[in-house]
N, CA and C atoms as an extended XYZ file, in Angstrom:
429
Properties=species:S:1:pos:R:3:atomname:S:1:resname:S:1:resid:I:1 pbc="F F F"
N         8.394      -11.486       18.665 N   MET     1
C         8.048      -12.428       17.637 CA  MET     1
C         9.299      -12.948       16.964 C   MET     1
N         9.213      -14.141       16.494 N   GLN     2
C        10.350      -14.767       15.832 CA  GLN     2
C        10.470      -14.272       14.395 C   GLN     2
N        11.683      -14.006       13.966 N   ARG     3
C        11.951      -13.615       12.588 CA  ARG     3
C        12.043      -14.874       11.748 C   ARG     3
N        11.427      -14.850       10.591 N   ILE     4
C        11.484      -15.992        9.681 CA  ILE     4
C        12.126      -15.504        8.392 C   ILE     4
N        13.254      -16.075        8.037 N   HIS     5
C        13.924      -15.715        6.795 CA  HIS     5
C        13.999      -16.982        5.943 C   HIS     5
N        13.584      -16.890        4.697 N   THR     6
C        13.695      -18.032        3.816 CA  THR     6
C        14.857      -17.808        2.872 C   THR     6
N        15.388      -18.869        2.360 N   THR     7
C        16.480      -18.735        1.409 CA  THR     7
C        15.908      -18.620        0.009 C   THR     7
N        16.718      -18.143       -0.878 N   THR     8
C        16.295      -17.974       -2.259 CA  THR     8
C        17.462      -18.277       -3.178 C   THR     8
N        17.168      -18.562       -4.424 N   ARG     9
C        18.221      -18.854       -5.382 CA  ARG     9
C        19.009      -17.614       -5.761 C   ARG     9
N        18.403      -16.443       -5.691 N   ARG    10
C        19.129      -15.233       -6.044 CA  ARG    10
C        19.502      -14.474       -4.777 C   ARG    10
N        20.691      -13.912       -4.738 N   PRO    11
C        21.117      -13.188       -3.534 CA  PRO    11
C        20.355      -11.881       -3.383 C   PRO    11
N        20.360      -11.366       -2.165 N   PHE    12
C        19.768      -10.048       -1.918 CA  PHE    12
C        20.561       -9.019       -2.704 C   PHE    12
N        19.868       -8.211       -3.474 N   GLY    13
C        20.502       -7.053       -4.078 CA  GLY    13
C        20.576       -5.968       -3.019 C   GLY    13
N        21.267       -4.889       -3.310 N   THR    14
C        21.390       -3.811       -2.334 CA  THR    14
C        20.021       -3.300       -1.914 C   THR    14
N        19.120       -3.065       -2.860 N   THR    15
C        17.795       -2.559       -2.525 CA  THR    15
C        17.035       -3.554       -1.665 C   THR    15
N        17.077       -4.832       -2.020 N   SER    16
C        16.391       -5.854       -1.225 CA  SER    16
C        16.970       -5.946        0.174 C   SER    16
N        18.267       -5.839        0.296 N   LEU    17
C        18.901       -5.880        1.616 CA  LEU    17
C        18.467       -4.675        2.451 C   LEU    17
N        18.386       -3.502        1.830 N   ASP    18
C        17.910       -2.308        2.542 CA  ASP    18
C        16.488       -2.508        3.048 C   ASP    18
N        15.630       -3.081        2.199 N   VAL    19
C        14.244       -3.339        2.604 CA  VAL    19
C        14.211       -4.336        3.754 C   VAL    19
N        14.971       -5.423        3.656 N   ALA    20
C        14.996       -6.438        4.717 CA  ALA    20
C        15.440       -5.824        6.051 C   ALA    20
N        16.466       -4.991        6.023 N   LYS    21
C        16.937       -4.337        7.252 CA  LYS    21
C        15.875       -3.412        7.836 C   LYS    21
N        15.152       -2.696        6.966 N   ALA    22
C        14.092       -1.797        7.440 CA  ALA    22
C        12.936       -2.589        8.042 C   ALA    22
N        12.577       -3.708        7.426 N   LEU    23
C        11.501       -4.551        7.969 CA  LEU    23
C        11.900       -5.132        9.322 C   LEU    23
N        13.163       -5.504        9.455 N   ASP    24
C        13.658       -6.071       10.713 CA  ASP    24
C        13.531       -5.113       11.897 C   ASP    24
N        13.497       -3.826       11.644 N   LYS    25
C        13.384       -2.845       12.727 CA  LYS    25
C        12.004       -2.855       13.376 C   LYS    25
N        11.033       -3.448       12.703 N   HIS    26
C         9.662       -3.520       13.226 CA  HIS    26
C         9.457       -4.896       13.853 C   HIS    26
N         9.906       -5.040       15.074 N   LYS    27
C         9.951       -6.332       15.763 CA  LYS    27
C         8.575       -6.937       16.028 C   LYS    27
N         7.518       -6.140       15.986 N   ASP    28
C         6.167       -6.659       16.245 CA  ASP    28
C         5.538       -7.312       15.018 C   ASP    28
N         6.209       -7.242       13.882 N   HIS    29
C         5.652       -7.762       12.638 CA  HIS    29
C         6.616       -8.761       12.007 C   HIS    29
N         6.078       -9.802       11.398 N   VAL    30
C         6.886      -10.879       10.815 CA  VAL    30
C         6.951      -10.709        9.301 C   VAL    30
N         8.135      -10.957        8.740 N   TRP    31
C         8.292      -10.940        7.291 CA  TRP    31
C         9.043      -12.179        6.843 C   TRP    31
N         8.849      -12.535        5.571 N   VAL    32
C         9.605      -13.631        4.957 CA  VAL    32
C        10.073      -13.178        3.578 C   VAL    32
N        11.164      -13.754        3.163 N   ARG    33
C        11.635      -13.585        1.789 CA  ARG    33
C        10.885      -14.633        0.970 C   ARG    33
N        10.191      -14.214       -0.042 N   ASN    34
C         9.367      -15.091       -0.864 CA  ASN    34
C        10.219      -15.676       -1.992 C   ASN    34
N        10.303      -16.989       -2.058 N   LYS    35
C        11.102      -17.636       -3.093 CA  LYS    35
C        10.406      -17.534       -4.440 C   LYS    35
N        11.110      -16.989       -5.409 N   ASP    36
C        10.576      -16.822       -6.754 CA  ASP    36
C        10.153      -18.163       -7.345 C   ASP    36
N         8.928      -18.238       -7.782 N   ARG    37
C         8.337      -19.395       -8.446 CA  ARG    37
C         8.183      -20.619       -7.548 C   ARG    37
N         8.421      -20.465       -6.243 N   LEU    38
C         8.281      -21.591       -5.323 CA  LEU    38
C         7.262      -21.328       -4.230 C   LEU    38
N         7.203      -20.127       -3.737 N   ASP    39
C         6.317      -19.826       -2.624 CA  ASP    39
C         5.062      -19.106       -3.120 C   ASP    39
N         4.684      -18.035       -2.459 N   TYR    40
C         3.419      -17.365       -2.713 CA  TYR    40
C         3.442      -16.559       -4.012 C   TYR    40
N         2.480      -16.814       -4.862 N   GLY    41
C         2.345      -16.083       -6.111 CA  GLY    41
C         0.942      -15.522       -6.259 C   GLY    41
N         0.830      -14.380       -6.904 N   ILE    42
C        -0.450      -13.727       -7.147 CA  ILE    42
C        -0.751      -13.840       -8.642 C   ILE    42
N        -1.842      -14.506       -9.012 N   PRO    43
C        -2.179      -14.603      -10.444 CA  PRO    43
C        -2.386      -13.211      -11.040 C   PRO    43
N        -1.858      -13.019      -12.245 N   LEU    44
C        -1.963      -11.730      -12.918 CA  LEU    44
C        -3.103      -11.731      -13.939 C   LEU    44
N        -3.874      -10.648      -13.991 N   PRO    45
C        -4.926      -10.569      -15.006 CA  PRO    45
C        -4.359      -10.339      -16.405 C   PRO    45
N        -3.151       -9.739      -16.471 N   ILE    46
C        -2.459       -9.485      -17.736 CA  ILE    46
C        -1.065      -10.085      -17.615 C   ILE    46
N        -0.659      -10.848      -18.602 N   LYS    47
C         0.658      -11.465      -18.579 CA  LYS    47
C         1.747      -10.395      -18.532 C   LYS    47
N         2.745      -10.615      -17.707 N   SER    48
C         3.894       -9.717      -17.595 CA  SER    48
C         5.096      -10.440      -18.179 C   SER    48
N         5.487      -10.061      -19.377 N   GLY    49
C         6.546      -10.806      -20.059 CA  GLY    49
C         6.050      -12.207      -20.334 C   GLY    49
N         6.756      -13.195      -19.814 N   SER    50
C         6.337      -14.587      -20.009 CA  SER    50
C         5.618      -15.146      -18.778 C   SER    50
N         5.392      -14.303      -17.768 N   SER    51
C         4.822      -14.777      -16.510 CA  SER    51
C         3.355      -14.397      -16.351 C   SER    51
N         2.594      -15.329      -15.810 N   SER    52
C         1.187      -15.070      -15.480 CA  SER    52
C         0.983      -14.953      -13.974 C   SER    52
N         2.105      -15.004      -13.231 N   VAL    53
C         2.046      -14.955      -11.769 CA  VAL    53
C         3.082      -13.951      -11.265 C   VAL    53
N         2.693      -13.168      -10.261 N   PHE    54
C         3.577      -12.188       -9.616 CA  PHE    54
C         4.064      -12.787       -8.310 C   PHE    54
N         5.384      -12.926       -8.178 N   TYR    55
C         6.008      -13.422       -6.948 CA  TYR    55
C         6.726      -12.250       -6.273 C   TYR    55
N         6.076      -11.577       -5.321 N   PRO    56
C         6.745      -10.454       -4.648 CA  PRO    56
C         7.951      -10.955       -3.859 C   PRO    56
N         8.959      -10.114       -3.714 N   ASP    57
C        10.178      -10.514       -3.002 CA  ASP    57
C         9.958      -10.735       -1.511 C   ASP    57
N         9.025       -9.963       -0.911 N   PHE    58
C         8.780      -10.064        0.523 CA  PHE    58
C         7.290      -10.155        0.812 C   PHE    58
N         6.954      -10.884        1.865 N   LEU    59
C         5.611      -10.882        2.445 CA  LEU    59
C         5.782      -10.412        3.877 C   LEU    59
N         4.967       -9.446        4.280 N   TRP    60
C         5.117       -8.823        5.600 CA  TRP    60
C         3.751       -8.697        6.250 C   TRP    60
N         3.592       -9.313        7.405 N   TRP    61
C         2.339       -9.291        8.156 CA  TRP    61
C         2.359       -8.135        9.147 C   TRP    61
N         1.483       -7.145        8.930 N   VAL    62
C         1.390       -5.961        9.781 CA  VAL    62
C        -0.067       -5.793       10.194 C   VAL    62
N        -0.326       -5.943       11.486 N   LYS    63
C        -1.691       -5.837       12.006 CA  LYS    63
C        -2.583       -6.799       11.239 C   LYS    63
N        -3.605       -6.292       10.544 N   ASN    64
C        -4.513       -7.155        9.781 CA  ASN    64
C        -4.226       -7.129        8.288 C   ASN    64
N        -3.041       -6.708        7.914 N   THR    65
C        -2.662       -6.587        6.508 CA  THR    65
C        -1.477       -7.482        6.198 C   THR    65
N        -1.468       -8.040        4.991 N   VAL    66
C        -0.299       -8.750        4.478 CA  VAL    66
C         0.203       -7.937        3.288 C   VAL    66
N         1.398       -7.387        3.429 N   TRP    67
C         2.003       -6.604        2.356 CA  TRP    67
C         2.820       -7.512        1.454 C   TRP    67
N         2.561       -7.460        0.160 N   ALA    68
C         3.385       -8.103       -0.866 CA  ALA    68
C         4.306       -6.993       -1.369 C   ALA    68
N         5.564       -7.031       -0.948 N   ILE    69
C         6.510       -5.947       -1.232 CA  ILE    69
C         7.498       -6.411       -2.288 C   ILE    69
N         7.679       -5.579       -3.302 N   ASP    70
C         8.603       -5.917       -4.374 CA  ASP    70
C         9.531       -4.750       -4.659 C   ASP    70
N        10.776       -4.802       -4.145 N   PRO    71
C        11.760       -3.794       -4.526 CA  PRO    71
C        12.090       -4.004       -6.003 C   PRO    71
N        12.194       -2.933       -6.748 N   THR    72
C        12.399       -3.087       -8.181 CA  THR    72
C        13.292       -1.995       -8.737 C   THR    72
N        13.933       -2.303       -9.833 N   GLY    73
C        14.741       -1.315      -10.534 CA  GLY    73
C        13.872       -0.431      -11.406 C   GLY    73
N        14.333        0.787      -11.649 N   LYS    74
C        13.549        1.730      -12.455 CA  LYS    74
C        13.376        1.246      -13.892 C   LYS    74
N        14.303        0.423      -14.381 N   PHE    75
C        14.233       -0.023      -15.769 CA  PHE    75
C        13.048       -0.948      -16.038 C   PHE    75
N        12.492       -1.602      -15.010 N   ILE    76
C        11.312       -2.455      -15.208 CA  ILE    76
C        10.098       -1.966      -14.415 C   ILE    76
N        10.230       -0.791      -13.821 N   LEU    77
C         9.154       -0.283      -12.969 CA  LEU    77
C         7.846       -0.077      -13.730 C   LEU    77
N         7.883        0.543      -14.886 N   LEU    78
C         6.641        0.819      -15.612 CA  LEU    78
C         5.910       -0.467      -15.985 C   LEU    78
N         6.632       -1.496      -16.373 N   GLU    79
C         6.014       -2.788      -16.679 CA  GLU    79
C         5.339       -3.353      -15.433 C   GLU    79
N         5.998       -3.246      -14.281 N   LYS    80
C         5.409       -3.751      -13.043 CA  LYS    80
C         4.189       -2.934      -12.627 C   LYS    80
N         4.238       -1.628      -12.811 N   VAL    81
C         3.084       -0.795      -12.481 CA  VAL    81
C         1.907       -1.212      -13.354 C   VAL    81
N         2.156       -1.423      -14.621 N   ARG    82
C         1.099       -1.767      -15.561 CA  ARG    82
C         0.487       -3.137      -15.283 C   ARG    82
N         1.310       -4.097      -14.856 N   THR    83
C         0.816       -5.475      -14.726 CA  THR    83
C         0.666       -5.977      -13.290 C   THR    83
N         1.401       -5.407      -12.353 N   LYS    84
C         1.429       -5.987      -11.008 CA  LYS    84
C         0.870       -5.089       -9.911 C   LYS    84
N         0.737       -3.812      -10.179 N   LEU    85
C         0.192       -2.903       -9.176 CA  LEU    85
C        -1.320       -2.877       -9.372 C   LEU    85
N        -1.999       -3.766       -8.674 N   MET    86
C        -3.422       -3.962       -8.917 CA  MET    86
C        -4.183       -4.061       -7.611 C   MET    86
N        -5.482       -3.993       -7.738 N   SER    87
C        -6.359       -4.197       -6.593 CA  SER    87
C        -6.406       -5.683       -6.289 C   SER    87
N        -6.194       -6.025       -5.041 N   VAL    88
C        -6.249       -7.426       -4.604 CA  VAL    88
C        -7.158       -7.507       -3.384 C   VAL    88
N        -7.729       -8.675       -3.121 N   PRO    89
C        -8.631       -8.798       -1.965 CA  PRO    89
C        -7.888       -8.599       -0.648 C   PRO    89
N        -8.562       -7.953        0.306 N   ALA    90
C        -8.020       -7.803        1.661 CA  ALA    90
C        -7.857       -9.199        2.259 C   ALA    90
N        -6.867       -9.403        3.073 N   PRO    91
C        -5.980       -8.436        3.730 CA  PRO    91
C        -4.712       -8.125        2.947 C   PRO    91
N        -4.611       -8.582        1.703 N   LEU    92
C        -3.400       -8.383        0.909 CA  LEU    92
C        -3.346       -6.969        0.320 C   LEU    92
N        -2.138       -6.393        0.307 N   LYS    93
C        -1.866       -5.126       -0.370 CA  LYS    93
C        -0.507       -5.245       -1.046 C   LYS    93
N        -0.347       -4.564       -2.162 N   ILE    94
C         0.894       -4.629       -2.937 CA  ILE    94
C         1.625       -3.294       -2.840 C   ILE    94
N         2.952       -3.373       -2.656 N   ALA    95
C         3.804       -2.184       -2.632 CA  ALA    95
C         5.027       -2.429       -3.507 C   ALA    95
N         5.277       -1.530       -4.434 N   LEU    96
C         6.500       -1.544       -5.233 CA  LEU    96
C         7.399       -0.446       -4.698 C   LEU    96
N         8.682       -0.757       -4.518 N   ILE    97
C         9.637        0.191       -3.939 CA  ILE    97
C        10.840        0.280       -4.860 C   ILE    97
N        11.304        1.503       -5.105 N   THR    98
C        12.506        1.689       -5.916 CA  THR    98
C        13.365        2.799       -5.332 C   THR    98
N        14.660        2.726       -5.591 N   ARG    99
C        15.578        3.783       -5.167 CA  ARG    99
C        15.380        5.012       -6.034 C   ARG    99
N        15.561        6.171       -5.432 N   GLY   100
C        15.438        7.432       -6.156 CA  GLY   100
C        14.038        8.006       -6.030 C   GLY   100
N        13.939        9.289       -6.267 N   LYS   101
C        12.644        9.977       -6.188 CA  LYS   101
C        12.102       10.149       -7.597 C   LYS   101
N        10.912        9.603       -7.801 N   LEU   102
C        10.281        9.650       -9.112 CA  LEU   102
C         9.222       10.738       -9.172 C   LEU   102
N         9.121       11.381      -10.324 N   ALA   103
C         8.069       12.373      -10.582 CA  ALA   103
C         6.763       11.626      -10.869 C   ALA   103
N         5.630       12.326      -10.879 N   PRO   104
C         4.350       11.670      -11.179 CA  PRO   104
C         4.317       10.930      -12.517 C   PRO   104
N         5.160       11.333      -13.478 N   ASN   105
C         5.219       10.639      -14.769 CA  ASN   105
C         6.292        9.535      -14.777 C   ASN   105
N         6.811        9.199      -13.606 N   TYR   106
C         7.780        8.118      -13.396 CA  TYR   106
C         9.189        8.434      -13.888 C   TYR   106
N         9.483        9.675      -14.215 N   THR   107
C        10.852       10.043      -14.556 CA  THR   107
C        11.602       10.319      -13.264 C   THR   107
N        12.894       10.102      -13.296 N   LEU   108
C        13.729       10.282      -12.115 CA  LEU   108
C        13.941       11.762      -11.836 C   LEU   108
N        13.545       12.203      -10.627 N   MET   109
C        13.780       13.582      -10.191 CA  MET   109
C        15.103       13.695       -9.450 C   MET   109
N        15.435       12.659       -8.660 N   ALA   110
C        16.659       12.685       -7.855 CA  ALA   110
C        17.112       11.254       -7.591 C   ALA   110
N        18.430       11.049       -7.570 N   ASP   111
C        18.983        9.720       -7.293 CA  ASP   111
C        18.878        9.336       -5.825 C   ASP   111
N        18.813       10.340       -4.942 N   ASP   112
C        18.730       10.031       -3.512 CA  ASP   112
C        17.276        9.743       -3.141 C   ASP   112
N        17.082        9.132       -1.993 N   GLY   113
C        15.739        8.844       -1.500 CA  GLY   113
C        15.135        7.594       -2.118 C   GLY   113
N        13.826        7.452       -1.916 N   TRP   114
C        13.084        6.254       -2.325 CA  TRP   114
C        11.724        6.645       -2.861 C   TRP   114
N        11.155        5.781       -3.679 N   SER   115
C         9.792        5.971       -4.162 CA  SER   115
C         8.977        4.727       -3.848 C   SER   115
N         7.720        4.952       -3.473 N   LEU   116
C         6.773        3.895       -3.134 CA  LEU   116
C         5.578        4.015       -4.064 C   LEU   116
N         5.138        2.890       -4.593 N   LEU   117
C         3.929        2.852       -5.398 CA  LEU   117
C         2.992        1.825       -4.793 C   LEU   117
N         1.749        2.259       -4.554 N   ARG   118
C         0.703        1.379       -4.017 CA  ARG   118
C        -0.527        1.551       -4.882 C   ARG   118
N        -1.398        0.570       -4.861 N   PHE   119
C        -2.627        0.687       -5.628 CA  PHE   119
C        -3.467        1.810       -5.058 C   PHE   119
N        -3.888        2.665       -5.902 N   ARG   120
C        -4.776        3.760       -5.548 CA  ARG   120
C        -5.859        3.834       -6.613 C   ARG   120
N        -7.067        4.206       -6.222 N   THR   121
C        -8.101        4.442       -7.217 CA  THR   121
C        -7.675        5.655       -8.025 C   THR   121
N        -7.667        5.512       -9.330 N   GLY   122
C        -7.191        6.604      -10.181 CA  GLY   122
C        -5.729        6.394      -10.519 C   GLY   122
N        -4.942        7.445      -10.503 N   ASN   123
C        -3.545        7.391      -10.894 CA  ASN   123
C        -2.661        6.908       -9.741 C   ASN   123
N        -1.831        5.930      -10.022 N   ALA   124
C        -0.899        5.408       -9.007 CA  ALA   124
C         0.403        6.188       -9.069 C   ALA   124
N         0.380        7.427       -8.654 N   ALA   125
C         1.568        8.271       -8.684 CA  ALA   125
C         2.549        7.846       -7.596 C   ALA   125
N         3.838        7.921       -7.889 N   PRO   126
C         4.840        7.568       -6.886 CA  PRO   126
C         4.811        8.526       -5.695 C   PRO   126
N         5.028        7.978       -4.515 N   GLU   127
C         5.211        8.784       -3.307 CA  GLU   127
C         6.705        8.754       -3.012 C   GLU   127
N         7.286        9.902       -2.687 N   THR   128
C         8.731        9.954       -2.455 CA  THR   128
C         9.052       10.130       -0.979 C   THR   128
N        10.202        9.563       -0.591 N   PHE   129
C        10.638        9.563        0.805 CA  PHE   129
C        12.149        9.749        0.850 C   PHE   129
N        12.627       10.260        1.976 N   GLU   130
C        14.062       10.435        2.175 CA  GLU   130
C        14.759        9.119        2.487 C   GLU   130
N        14.059        8.203        3.192 N   SER   131
C        14.711        6.965        3.625 CA  SER   131
C        13.778        5.772        3.457 C   SER   131
N        14.365        4.595        3.412 N   ILE   132
C        13.572        3.363        3.337 CA  ILE   132
C        12.782        3.167        4.630 C   ILE   132
N        13.308        3.654        5.748 N   ASP   133
C        12.580        3.551        7.017 CA  ASP   133
C        11.268        4.337        6.956 C   ASP   133
N        11.266        5.486        6.275 N   GLU   134
C        10.028        6.258        6.112 CA  GLU   134
C         9.025        5.503        5.240 C   GLU   134
N         9.514        4.826        4.200 N   VAL   135
C         8.632        4.030        3.337 CA  VAL   135
C         7.955        2.940        4.156 C   VAL   135
N         8.746        2.190        4.902 N   VAL   136
C         8.226        1.082        5.706 CA  VAL   136
C         7.267        1.618        6.780 C   VAL   136
N         7.602        2.742        7.396 N   GLY   137
C         6.713        3.351        8.384 CA  GLY   137
C         5.368        3.723        7.779 C   GLY   137
N         5.356        4.182        6.547 N   THR   138
C         4.101        4.506        5.851 CA  THR   138
C         3.250        3.268        5.653 C   THR   138
N         3.902        2.151        5.318 N   LEU   139
C         3.157        0.894        5.155 CA  LEU   139
C         2.534        0.440        6.482 C   LEU   139
N         3.265        0.629        7.564 N   VAL   140
C         2.720        0.284        8.886 CA  VAL   140
C         1.486        1.150        9.174 C   VAL   140
N         1.579        2.430        8.907 N   GLN   141
C         0.463        3.337        9.157 CA  GLN   141
C        -0.765        2.984        8.337 C   GLN   141
N        -0.566        2.497        7.134 N   GLU   142
C        -1.690        2.151        6.255 CA  GLU   142
C        -2.292        0.789        6.588 C   GLU   142
N        -1.649        0.035        7.432 N   SER   143
C        -2.103       -1.327        7.751 CA  SER   143
C        -3.247       -1.332        8.751 C   SER   143
């Protein structure tokens, strides 16, 4: 399959670049970089700051699922969990990814590794992984 990369006004941060490289390893699935405020946006039921729309950094088509993936810093993670980690109609699913291993209360347990947050019925506790490749592999398995 052909890789489709879109340009954006903001450069890839280290975390975003790591995610892009991990997505690229899955040659059977297509991903795009979603341009902030220009491409695909998800209306929010609760305003997040001044925004009523969530623009995930990546859209990734895996089997019958479209993942809206947003790598994020820990300093804004709780706000994103509160406003952007929500139930959405299939085939869309939302994944928030951050560096470091987070405890169930979202405090940092370790600087190494990665944490994944997905919508779950009940508490959306972080799942921790050693590598970004493991995070992406989990998303493939859930698709």
